[in-house]
Amino acid sequence: INLIENFKTPYLAMNIGDFWKRWHISLTTWFRDYLYIPLGGNKVKMFRWIINILIVFVISGLWHGPSWTFVIWGLLHGLLYLIERGINKALKINEESENIFFNFFRIVKTFLLVSAVWIFFRAESMDKVKDIWEALCRNISLKDNLLIDPKILVLLAAFIVFDFILFNKRIDSRLAEKG
């Protein structure tokens, strides 16, 4: 039995769509095959496609529980996906850029967006979401110096290097199998 790999370094995704191609692949595939495609997928007019995307993401939120926090979590992912697609199309941004700085920026942007939306997923209520956002934003201004414990940066760097090494080993083994 060959089980599919269910997570493929999702926190190295360059956009929300890429994140969902890498995150919980079996569930994402199920939503695509049994909800998105039967709704018409992308073989419909633009307005209907937008509605299809939002339906799938909102239902994926409800899949996790009957709470407004999950619904909003799904809705936000759907909106972020649509906004990114719209911006990329309007600005004619090439998704296959080889520019390491541009790609690094895209990874950081996606990580920050996904992390911000996770707050809705993990919070027990909308009041808790509000409390968390207020705590995150309290006393922050452009003139403040945000100090980060160096141990956190070292740990983060270690995780990134470890993840990159594992990802590259998977690529190497796949290439060796095909060669």
C-alpha positions as MATLAB code, in Angstrom:
seq = 'INLIENFKTPYLAMNIGDFWKRWHISLTTWFRDYLYIPLGGNKVKMFRWIINILIVFVISGLWHGPSWTFVIWGLLHGLLYLIERGINKALKINEESENIFFNFFRIVKTFLLVSAVWIFFRAESMDKVKDIWEALCRNISLKDNLLIDPKILVLLAAFIVFDFILFNKRIDSRLAEKG';
ca = [
       0.000    0.000    0.000;
       1.381    3.365   -1.033;
       0.008    6.194    1.077;
       0.380    9.663   -0.328;
       2.586   12.147    1.422;
       0.105   14.368    3.243;
       2.237   17.446    3.979;
       4.948   18.756    1.647;
       6.688   21.636    3.453;
       3.576   23.835    3.475;
       5.313   26.632    5.357;
       7.653   27.094    2.395;
       4.680   27.814    0.116;
       4.900   30.969   -1.988;
       1.177   31.759   -1.990;
      -2.087   30.561   -0.466;
      -2.846   28.250   -3.400;
       0.610   26.702   -3.061;
       0.037   26.318    0.688;
      -3.129   24.316    0.045;
      -1.361   22.095   -2.497;
       1.117   21.217    0.263;
      -1.111   21.147    3.385;
      -3.248   18.123    4.345;
      -3.147   16.915    0.760;
      -5.617   14.053    1.223;
      -8.313   16.356    2.630;
      -7.609   19.097    0.083;
      -7.868   16.510   -2.701;
     -11.164   15.268   -1.274;
     -12.596   18.807   -1.275;
     -11.397   19.304   -4.843;
     -12.784   16.003   -6.142;
     -16.086   15.869   -4.235;
     -17.018   19.537   -3.856;
     -15.086   21.937   -6.101;
     -15.284   19.901   -9.327;
     -18.991   18.964   -8.894;
     -19.729   22.677   -8.346;
     -18.213   23.307  -11.768;
     -14.636   23.974  -10.699;
     -13.004   26.534  -12.959;
     -15.096   25.513  -15.986;
     -17.661   28.195  -15.175;
     -17.948   31.959  -15.518;
     -15.702   34.121  -13.308;
     -18.396   35.072  -10.780;
     -19.452   31.432  -10.334;
     -15.785   30.375   -9.976;
     -15.343   32.925   -7.171;
     -18.464   31.561   -5.449;
     -17.158   27.980   -5.892;
     -13.840   28.885   -4.248;
     -15.583   30.575   -1.318;
     -18.021   27.667   -0.869;
     -15.183   25.143   -0.738;
     -13.151   27.147    1.782;
     -16.138   27.940    4.021;
     -17.219   24.283    4.014;
     -13.641   23.248    4.807;
     -13.939   25.513    7.856;
     -17.250   23.910    8.855;
     -15.638   20.504    8.331;
     -13.449   21.278   11.354;
     -16.346   22.289   13.590;
     -19.596   24.239   13.853;
     -18.071   27.487   15.057;
     -17.857   30.963   13.568;
     -14.097   30.869   14.102;
     -13.801   27.927   11.685;
     -16.165   29.523    9.161;
     -14.163   32.757    9.214;
     -10.897   30.788    9.011;
     -12.149   29.113    5.825;
     -13.594   32.331    4.422;
     -10.330   34.207    5.022;
      -8.333   31.514    3.213;
     -10.758   31.721    0.305;
     -10.536   35.515    0.176;
      -6.732   35.485    0.432;
      -6.568   32.923   -2.377;
      -8.827   35.038   -4.596;
      -6.987   38.277   -3.788;
      -3.598   36.736   -4.570;
      -4.889   35.260   -7.833;
      -6.399   38.614   -8.792;
      -3.231   40.567   -7.969;
      -1.014   38.084   -9.809;
      -3.240   38.254  -12.875;
      -3.549   42.060  -12.809;
       0.200   42.586  -12.332;
       1.127   39.679  -14.615;
       3.300   38.147  -11.894;
       5.080   35.004  -13.006;
       4.444   32.267  -10.449;
       7.585   30.448  -11.580;
      10.073   33.193  -10.696;
      13.694   32.132  -10.167;
      14.515   35.321   -8.241;
      15.561   34.078   -4.798;
      14.772   37.395   -3.067;
      11.314   37.630   -4.642;
      10.591   34.007   -3.705;
      11.861   34.537   -0.147;
       9.529   37.536    0.204;
       6.631   35.446   -1.105;
       7.369   32.628    1.369;
       7.522   35.061    4.303;
       4.333   36.815    3.155;
       2.472   33.518    2.873;
       3.781   32.286    6.222;
       2.625   35.490    7.938;
      -0.813   35.402    6.306;
      -1.372   31.730    7.136;
      -0.139   32.272   10.703;
      -2.491   35.223   11.169;
      -5.454   33.199    9.944;
      -4.536   30.252   12.222;
      -5.612   32.492   15.107;
      -9.226   32.042   14.010;
      -8.765   28.279   13.749;
      -7.296   27.881   17.237;
      -9.386   30.423   19.141;
     -12.332   29.107   21.134;
     -14.527   32.102   20.283;
     -14.567   35.392   18.445;
     -13.964   37.128   21.781;
     -10.727   35.138   22.116;
      -9.764   36.116   18.553;
     -10.273   39.761   19.500;
      -8.195   39.317   22.682;
      -5.345   37.665   20.754;
      -5.291   40.369   18.064;
      -5.358   43.102   20.682;
      -2.464   41.453   22.534;
      -0.483   41.138   19.303;
      -1.059   44.761   18.344;
      -0.730   46.355   21.777;
       2.043   48.928   22.111;
       3.445   48.337   18.643;
       4.412   51.343   16.595;
       6.849   51.996   13.776;
       9.312   53.648   16.150;
       9.388   50.744   18.633;
      12.238   48.280   18.553;
      10.842   44.791   18.484;
      13.278   42.560   20.311;
      13.292   38.877   19.547;
      15.068   36.400   21.747;
      18.105   35.131   19.761;
      17.308   31.553   20.862;
      14.025   31.790   18.954;
      15.848   32.937   15.811;
      18.379   30.090   16.096;
      15.579   27.569   16.597;
      13.640   28.975   13.641;
      16.759   28.860   11.438;
      17.408   25.260   12.511;
      13.846   24.246   11.593;
      14.114   25.951    8.204;
      17.462   24.253    7.441;
      16.162   20.882    8.655;
      13.015   21.223    6.553;
      15.034   22.278    3.503;
      17.414   19.303    3.875;
      14.511   16.857    4.209;
      12.742   18.425    1.226;
      15.874   18.179   -0.923;
      16.453   14.559    0.112;
      12.943   13.747   -1.056;
      13.694   15.420   -4.391;
      17.008   13.540   -4.701;
      15.361   10.191   -3.958;
      12.608   10.861   -6.504;
      15.151   11.781   -9.167;
      17.192    8.662   -8.368;
      14.078    6.489   -8.739;
      13.325    7.961  -12.167;
      16.963    7.817  -13.325;
];
